[in-house]
Amino acid sequence: MPAETETSGSTGAAPWLLTPGPLSTDRRTRQAMLQDWGSWDADFKALTASVRSDLLAEIGNHPDFDCVPMQGSGTFAVESMLGTLIPANDSRTLVLSNGAYGQRIARTLACLNRDHVLIDKGDVQPPRGAELDDILRQDPTITHVVIVHCETSSGILNPLAEIAAVAEQHRVGLLIDAMSSFGAIPIDPDTIRFDALVSSANKCFEGVPGFGFIIARKALLAASEGNAHSLSLDAHAQWEYMQRTGQWRFTPPTHCVAAFAQALSLHRAEGGSSGRLLRYSANRDVLLQGMQALGFRPLLEPRWLSPIIVSFHAPDHPAYDFGRFYNLLKSRGFIIYPGKLTEVDSFRIGCIGALDSTVMQALVGAVEWALETMQVTLQKRPA
Ligand SMILES: *Cc1c(COP(=O)(O)O)cnc(C)c1O
């Protein structure tokens, strides 16, 4: 991994991106973009078909599901899923939110004029099965539930299995924003009942940005004709056209798809999602241990921490300044993420991308140096 991303890190031109995502990609993935493709050509159609089938393999090739790629960033694919699969009339969607991406889903539904209710758990608490059960009992008009699997704004890993079980009991549809988890945290439709999930090329599959994809029940896709609010984000039309012609409806991000096919083969070589989960978890553990030893406090209780991204409280010290901290780390070859929380001052460090725990160890060293340079002293704790 690091050997392959030889242009990343402090010795090369490009820094490590600890920002999911875009994130640091493997050199072989970037190299796959050096070829041009005709979007209607049989070779590119075969590439699209292989990407779709590899993604379906991620959910065990469950025969009830199909995969619809969609141009744009992840948010475009979320909007496509919501607008296509939630009927415009006679639906009422419950959004279980605990961060910026949950809020974005509610805003999207508002833009699409879809009737919805928002449960906002703040930044650090997950929605739980028992409270979902209460809400669904009190409001039998709710037809759909939407949840973010890993809420990337804090890094919280929401208890998906528990939520899915309650949604199934109440026979409501479950739509999952699995943007930052799919590809590293397995979602098996045999144990987690859901209607659709959405993710994108540039998160745990370690591709480059340019498209997202919806994995949805074929029966729902088939029943959703004419539902979408939008011409270009109509997932039913994209699905139907792709089935018929093998092509994307409008110009596909050809180079991104080629890079993604390469990224998928690296994902397979690493042992698929379980191999990737091991590496990301090791990244998270080295990061957490090192940062705690320096005196940083993670935002979340340990049991909700994801292996995707970790939020830390900003140091409570007058000499600390995020802009300066950021620039010091950048000068050492690391790009980190500002906080995205409403209530507390924080910053985030991503654990995903083509990097391993030696990079995390080096980052911790750079953080220690940055604190010294800023003359910020923290209460140190033993590692
Ligand atoms: C990255 C991400 C998205 C999509 O964001 P884009 O900037 O549109 O790619 C949506 N939901 C979650 C949870 C994410 O992590």
PDB file of C-alpha atoms in Angstrom, residues 157-341:
ATOM      1  CA  LEU A 157     -21.235   3.825  13.617  1.00  0.00           C
ATOM      2  CA  ASN A 158     -24.985   3.533  13.987  1.00  0.00           C
ATOM      3  CA  PRO A 159     -26.530   0.227  15.127  1.00  0.00           C
ATOM      4  CA  LEU A 160     -27.873  -0.774  11.732  1.00  0.00           C
ATOM      5  CA  ALA A 161     -28.890  -4.354  12.546  1.00  0.00           C
ATOM      6  CA  GLU A 162     -31.078  -3.195  15.440  1.00  0.00           C
ATOM      7  CA  ILE A 163     -32.750  -0.502  13.329  1.00  0.00           C
ATOM      8  CA  ALA A 164     -33.284  -2.891  10.406  1.00  0.00           C
ATOM      9  CA  ALA A 165     -34.929  -5.486  12.661  1.00  0.00           C
ATOM     10  CA  VAL A 166     -37.480  -2.953  13.940  1.00  0.00           C
ATOM     11  CA  ALA A 167     -38.139  -1.588  10.436  1.00  0.00           C
ATOM     12  CA  GLU A 168     -38.781  -5.137   9.262  1.00  0.00           C
ATOM     13  CA  GLN A 169     -41.209  -5.845  12.148  1.00  0.00           C
ATOM     14  CA  HIS A 170     -43.202  -2.751  11.190  1.00  0.00           C
ATOM     15  CA  ARG A 171     -42.959  -3.533   7.465  1.00  0.00           C
ATOM     16  CA  VAL A 172     -41.577  -0.120   6.568  1.00  0.00           C
ATOM     17  CA  GLY A 173     -38.948   0.377   3.882  1.00  0.00           C
ATOM     18  CA  LEU A 174     -35.357   0.927   5.003  1.00  0.00           C
ATOM     19  CA  LEU A 175     -33.012   3.083   2.940  1.00  0.00           C
ATOM     20  CA  ILE A 176     -29.379   3.281   4.047  1.00  0.00           C
ATOM     21  CA  ASP A 177     -26.762   5.937   3.400  1.00  0.00           C
ATOM     22  CA  ALA A 178     -23.821   3.527   3.536  1.00  0.00           C
ATOM     23  CA  MET A 179     -21.564   6.022   1.807  1.00  0.00           C
ATOM     24  CA  SER A 180     -18.611   5.795   4.176  1.00  0.00           C
ATOM     25  CA  SER A 181     -19.082   2.204   5.377  1.00  0.00           C
ATOM     26  CA  PHE A 182     -19.858   0.025   2.364  1.00  0.00           C
ATOM     27  CA  GLY A 183     -16.770  -1.824   1.206  1.00  0.00           C
ATOM     28  CA  ALA A 184     -15.341  -2.080   4.732  1.00  0.00           C
ATOM     29  CA  ILE A 185     -18.278  -2.892   6.990  1.00  0.00           C
ATOM     30  CA  PRO A 186     -20.275  -5.740   5.471  1.00  0.00           C
ATOM     31  CA  ILE A 187     -24.041  -5.326   5.013  1.00  0.00           C
ATOM     32  CA  ASP A 188     -25.633  -8.718   4.404  1.00  0.00           C
ATOM     33  CA  PRO A 189     -29.272  -8.608   3.227  1.00  0.00           C
ATOM     34  CA  ASP A 190     -29.845 -12.044   4.763  1.00  0.00           C
ATOM     35  CA  THR A 191     -29.290 -10.614   8.242  1.00  0.00           C
ATOM     36  CA  ILE A 192     -30.045  -6.899   7.724  1.00  0.00           C
ATOM     37  CA  ARG A 193     -33.262  -6.400   5.813  1.00  0.00           C
ATOM     38  CA  PHE A 194     -33.147  -3.264   3.697  1.00  0.00           C
ATOM     39  CA  ASP A 195     -34.684  -1.914   0.506  1.00  0.00           C
ATOM     40  CA  ALA A 196     -31.761   0.077  -0.846  1.00  0.00           C
ATOM     41  CA  LEU A 197     -28.371   1.382   0.097  1.00  0.00           C
ATOM     42  CA  VAL A 198     -26.213   4.005  -1.495  1.00  0.00           C
ATOM     43  CA  SER A 199     -22.456   4.496  -1.565  1.00  0.00           C
ATOM     44  CA  SER A 200     -19.811   6.035  -3.793  1.00  0.00           C
ATOM     45  CA  ALA A 201     -16.574   5.293  -5.600  1.00  0.00           C
ATOM     46  CA  ASN A 202     -14.304   7.409  -3.423  1.00  0.00           C
ATOM     47  CA  LYS A 203     -14.816   6.036   0.078  1.00  0.00           C
ATOM     48  CA  CYS A 204     -14.024   2.504   1.291  1.00  0.00           C
ATOM     49  CA  PHE A 205     -13.481   1.104  -2.201  1.00  0.00           C
ATOM     50  CA  GLU A 206     -10.675   3.660  -2.570  1.00  0.00           C
ATOM     51  CA  GLY A 207     -11.615   4.836  -6.053  1.00  0.00           C
ATOM     52  CA  VAL A 208     -11.542   8.398  -7.318  1.00  0.00           C
ATOM     53  CA  PRO A 209     -14.591  10.701  -7.101  1.00  0.00           C
ATOM     54  CA  GLY A 210     -17.052  10.830  -9.977  1.00  0.00           C
ATOM     55  CA  PHE A 211     -19.976   8.518  -9.335  1.00  0.00           C
ATOM     56  CA  GLY A 212     -22.058   6.769  -6.709  1.00  0.00           C
ATOM     57  CA  PHE A 213     -24.219   3.668  -6.867  1.00  0.00           C
ATOM     58  CA  ILE A 214     -27.524   2.450  -5.510  1.00  0.00           C
ATOM     59  CA  ILE A 215     -28.030  -1.186  -4.583  1.00  0.00           C
ATOM     60  CA  ALA A 216     -31.772  -1.734  -4.469  1.00  0.00           C
ATOM     61  CA  ARG A 217     -34.408  -4.428  -4.614  1.00  0.00           C
ATOM     62  CA  LYS A 218     -35.284  -5.103  -8.252  1.00  0.00           C
ATOM     63  CA  ALA A 219     -38.985  -5.208  -7.412  1.00  0.00           C
ATOM     64  CA  LEU A 220     -38.794  -1.678  -6.007  1.00  0.00           C
ATOM     65  CA  LEU A 221     -36.782  -0.389  -8.940  1.00  0.00           C
ATOM     66  CA  ALA A 222     -39.313  -1.934 -11.310  1.00  0.00           C
ATOM     67  CA  ALA A 223     -42.195  -0.319  -9.426  1.00  0.00           C
ATOM     68  CA  SER A 224     -40.609   3.133  -9.350  1.00  0.00           C
ATOM     69  CA  GLU A 225     -41.107   4.170 -12.951  1.00  0.00           C
ATOM     70  CA  GLY A 226     -42.172   7.802 -13.226  1.00  0.00           C
ATOM     71  CA  ASN A 227     -41.500   8.498  -9.553  1.00  0.00           C
ATOM     72  CA  ALA A 228     -38.369  10.580  -9.826  1.00  0.00           C
ATOM     73  CA  HIS A 229     -38.433  14.327  -9.416  1.00  0.00           C
ATOM     74  CA  SER A 230     -35.535  14.707 -11.844  1.00  0.00           C
ATOM     75  CA  LEU A 231     -34.600  13.667 -15.338  1.00  0.00           C
ATOM     76  CA  SER A 232     -30.913  13.041 -14.741  1.00  0.00           C
ATOM     77  CA  LEU A 233     -31.203  11.535 -11.242  1.00  0.00           C
ATOM     78  CA  ASP A 234     -33.917   9.050 -12.193  1.00  0.00           C
ATOM     79  CA  ALA A 235     -32.465   5.737 -10.972  1.00  0.00           C
ATOM     80  CA  HIS A 236     -35.289   3.756 -12.567  1.00  0.00           C
ATOM     81  CA  ALA A 237     -34.561   5.235 -15.987  1.00  0.00           C
ATOM     82  CA  GLN A 238     -30.815   4.675 -15.536  1.00  0.00           C
ATOM     83  CA  TRP A 239     -31.471   1.066 -14.508  1.00  0.00           C
ATOM     84  CA  GLU A 240     -33.891   0.361 -17.320  1.00  0.00           C
ATOM     85  CA  TYR A 241     -31.562   1.892 -19.940  1.00  0.00           C
ATOM     86  CA  MET A 242     -28.533   0.053 -18.583  1.00  0.00           C
ATOM     87  CA  GLN A 243     -30.419  -3.253 -18.632  1.00  0.00           C
ATOM     88  CA  ARG A 244     -31.462  -2.654 -22.226  1.00  0.00           C
ATOM     89  CA  THR A 245     -28.282  -1.147 -23.712  1.00  0.00           C
ATOM     90  CA  GLY A 246     -25.425  -1.767 -21.261  1.00  0.00           C
ATOM     91  CA  GLN A 247     -24.785   1.972 -21.313  1.00  0.00           C
ATOM     92  CA  TRP A 248     -25.185   4.844 -18.890  1.00  0.00           C
ATOM     93  CA  ARG A 249     -27.961   7.238 -19.918  1.00  0.00           C
ATOM     94  CA  PHE A 250     -25.740  10.297 -20.114  1.00  0.00           C
ATOM     95  CA  THR A 251     -21.959  10.680 -20.438  1.00  0.00           C
ATOM     96  CA  PRO A 252     -20.368   8.421 -17.827  1.00  0.00           C
ATOM     97  CA  PRO A 253     -17.227   9.376 -15.893  1.00  0.00           C
ATOM     98  CA  THR A 254     -15.272   6.874 -17.999  1.00  0.00           C
ATOM     99  CA  HIS A 255     -11.889   7.337 -16.348  1.00  0.00           C
ATOM    100  CA  CYS A 256     -13.390   7.091 -12.863  1.00  0.00           C
ATOM    101  CA  VAL A 257     -15.130   3.849 -13.795  1.00  0.00           C
ATOM    102  CA  ALA A 258     -11.851   2.422 -15.104  1.00  0.00           C
ATOM    103  CA  ALA A 259     -10.092   3.490 -11.907  1.00  0.00           C
ATOM    104  CA  PHE A 260     -12.895   1.959  -9.867  1.00  0.00           C
ATOM    105  CA  ALA A 261     -12.580  -1.395 -11.651  1.00  0.00           C
ATOM    106  CA  GLN A 262      -8.894  -1.378 -10.694  1.00  0.00           C
ATOM    107  CA  ALA A 263      -9.736  -0.311  -7.128  1.00  0.00           C
ATOM    108  CA  LEU A 264     -12.194  -3.224  -6.905  1.00  0.00           C
ATOM    109  CA  SER A 265      -9.505  -5.674  -7.902  1.00  0.00           C
ATOM    110  CA  LEU A 266      -7.228  -4.305  -5.150  1.00  0.00           C
ATOM    111  CA  HIS A 267     -10.153  -4.606  -2.746  1.00  0.00           C
ATOM    112  CA  ARG A 268     -10.577  -8.277  -3.721  1.00  0.00           C
ATOM    113  CA  ALA A 269      -6.834  -8.905  -3.388  1.00  0.00           C
ATOM    114  CA  GLU A 270      -6.925  -7.511   0.151  1.00  0.00           C
ATOM    115  CA  GLY A 271      -9.601 -10.024   1.134  1.00  0.00           C
ATOM    116  CA  GLY A 272     -12.644  -7.889   0.327  1.00  0.00           C
ATOM    117  CA  SER A 273     -14.505  -5.971   3.007  1.00  0.00           C
ATOM    118  CA  SER A 274     -13.193  -8.108   5.852  1.00  0.00           C
ATOM    119  CA  GLY A 275      -9.562  -7.519   4.859  1.00  0.00           C
ATOM    120  CA  ARG A 276     -10.209  -3.835   4.514  1.00  0.00           C
ATOM    121  CA  LEU A 277     -11.981  -3.702   7.862  1.00  0.00           C
ATOM    122  CA  LEU A 278      -8.921  -5.222   9.523  1.00  0.00           C
ATOM    123  CA  ARG A 279      -6.581  -2.622   8.038  1.00  0.00           C
ATOM    124  CA  TYR A 280      -8.885   0.310   8.808  1.00  0.00           C
ATOM    125  CA  SER A 281      -9.416  -0.955  12.352  1.00  0.00           C
ATOM    126  CA  ALA A 282      -5.654  -1.191  12.863  1.00  0.00           C
ATOM    127  CA  ASN A 283      -5.338   2.371  11.513  1.00  0.00           C
ATOM    128  CA  ARG A 284      -8.011   3.541  13.950  1.00  0.00           C
ATOM    129  CA  ASP A 285      -6.415   1.755  16.915  1.00  0.00           C
ATOM    130  CA  VAL A 286      -2.936   3.184  16.283  1.00  0.00           C
ATOM    131  CA  LEU A 287      -4.427   6.641  15.784  1.00  0.00           C
ATOM    132  CA  LEU A 288      -6.566   6.472  18.903  1.00  0.00           C
ATOM    133  CA  GLN A 289      -3.848   5.122  21.135  1.00  0.00           C
ATOM    134  CA  GLY A 290      -1.282   7.643  19.903  1.00  0.00           C
ATOM    135  CA  MET A 291      -3.604  10.627  20.164  1.00  0.00           C
ATOM    136  CA  GLN A 292      -4.833   9.636  23.627  1.00  0.00           C
ATOM    137  CA  ALA A 293      -1.237   9.270  24.783  1.00  0.00           C
ATOM    138  CA  LEU A 294      -0.681  12.877  23.618  1.00  0.00           C
ATOM    139  CA  GLY A 295      -3.666  13.958  25.709  1.00  0.00           C
ATOM    140  CA  PHE A 296      -6.406  14.201  23.052  1.00  0.00           C
ATOM    141  CA  ARG A 297      -9.917  13.050  23.877  1.00  0.00           C
ATOM    142  CA  PRO A 298     -12.111  11.311  21.292  1.00  0.00           C
ATOM    143  CA  LEU A 299     -15.604  12.721  20.974  1.00  0.00           C
ATOM    144  CA  LEU A 300     -17.452   9.405  21.098  1.00  0.00           C
ATOM    145  CA  GLU A 301     -17.870   6.645  23.633  1.00  0.00           C
ATOM    146  CA  PRO A 302     -15.636   3.741  22.578  1.00  0.00           C
ATOM    147  CA  ARG A 303     -18.530   1.457  21.628  1.00  0.00           C
ATOM    148  CA  TRP A 304     -19.783   3.824  18.904  1.00  0.00           C
ATOM    149  CA  LEU A 305     -16.377   4.532  17.349  1.00  0.00           C
ATOM    150  CA  SER A 306     -16.134   3.510  13.717  1.00  0.00           C
ATOM    151  CA  PRO A 307     -13.001   2.320  11.937  1.00  0.00           C
ATOM    152  CA  ILE A 308     -13.729   5.009   9.304  1.00  0.00           C
ATOM    153  CA  ILE A 309     -13.034   8.382  10.902  1.00  0.00           C
ATOM    154  CA  VAL A 310     -12.383   9.594  14.452  1.00  0.00           C
ATOM    155  CA  SER A 311     -13.401  12.986  15.885  1.00  0.00           C
ATOM    156  CA  PHE A 312     -11.282  14.513  18.622  1.00  0.00           C
ATOM    157  CA  HIS A 313     -12.085  17.414  20.907  1.00  0.00           C
ATOM    158  CA  ALA A 314     -10.018  20.449  20.007  1.00  0.00           C
ATOM    159  CA  PRO A 315      -7.378  21.133  22.679  1.00  0.00           C
ATOM    160  CA  ASP A 316      -8.704  23.451  25.343  1.00  0.00           C
ATOM    161  CA  HIS A 317      -5.657  25.700  25.291  1.00  0.00           C
ATOM    162  CA  PRO A 318      -5.336  29.404  24.352  1.00  0.00           C
ATOM    163  CA  ALA A 319      -2.442  28.752  21.955  1.00  0.00           C
ATOM    164  CA  TYR A 320      -4.394  26.199  19.904  1.00  0.00           C
ATOM    165  CA  ASP A 321      -5.623  27.350  16.527  1.00  0.00           C
ATOM    166  CA  PHE A 322      -7.075  24.857  14.039  1.00  0.00           C
ATOM    167  CA  GLY A 323      -5.804  26.741  10.974  1.00  0.00           C
ATOM    168  CA  ARG A 324      -2.273  26.710  12.292  1.00  0.00           C
ATOM    169  CA  PHE A 325      -2.507  23.071  13.421  1.00  0.00           C
ATOM    170  CA  TYR A 326      -3.784  22.138   9.952  1.00  0.00           C
ATOM    171  CA  ASN A 327      -0.971  23.968   8.160  1.00  0.00           C
ATOM    172  CA  LEU A 328       1.709  22.479  10.399  1.00  0.00           C
ATOM    173  CA  LEU A 329       0.412  18.972   9.682  1.00  0.00           C
ATOM    174  CA  LYS A 330       0.161  19.772   5.994  1.00  0.00           C
ATOM    175  CA  SER A 331       3.809  20.837   5.985  1.00  0.00           C
ATOM    176  CA  ARG A 332       4.596  17.332   7.243  1.00  0.00           C
ATOM    177  CA  GLY A 333       2.512  15.703   4.498  1.00  0.00           C
ATOM    178  CA  PHE A 334      -0.839  15.114   6.227  1.00  0.00           C
ATOM    179  CA  ILE A 335      -4.196  16.637   5.358  1.00  0.00           C
ATOM    180  CA  ILE A 336      -6.757  16.344   8.156  1.00  0.00           C
ATOM    181  CA  TYR A 337     -10.439  17.310   8.329  1.00  0.00           C
ATOM    182  CA  PRO A 338     -12.000  20.184  10.243  1.00  0.00           C
ATOM    183  CA  GLY A 339     -14.833  19.292  12.603  1.00  0.00           C
ATOM    184  CA  LYS A 340     -18.371  19.254  11.241  1.00  0.00           C
ATOM    185  CA  LEU A 341     -20.249  19.386  14.513  1.00  0.00           C
TER     186      LEU A 341
END
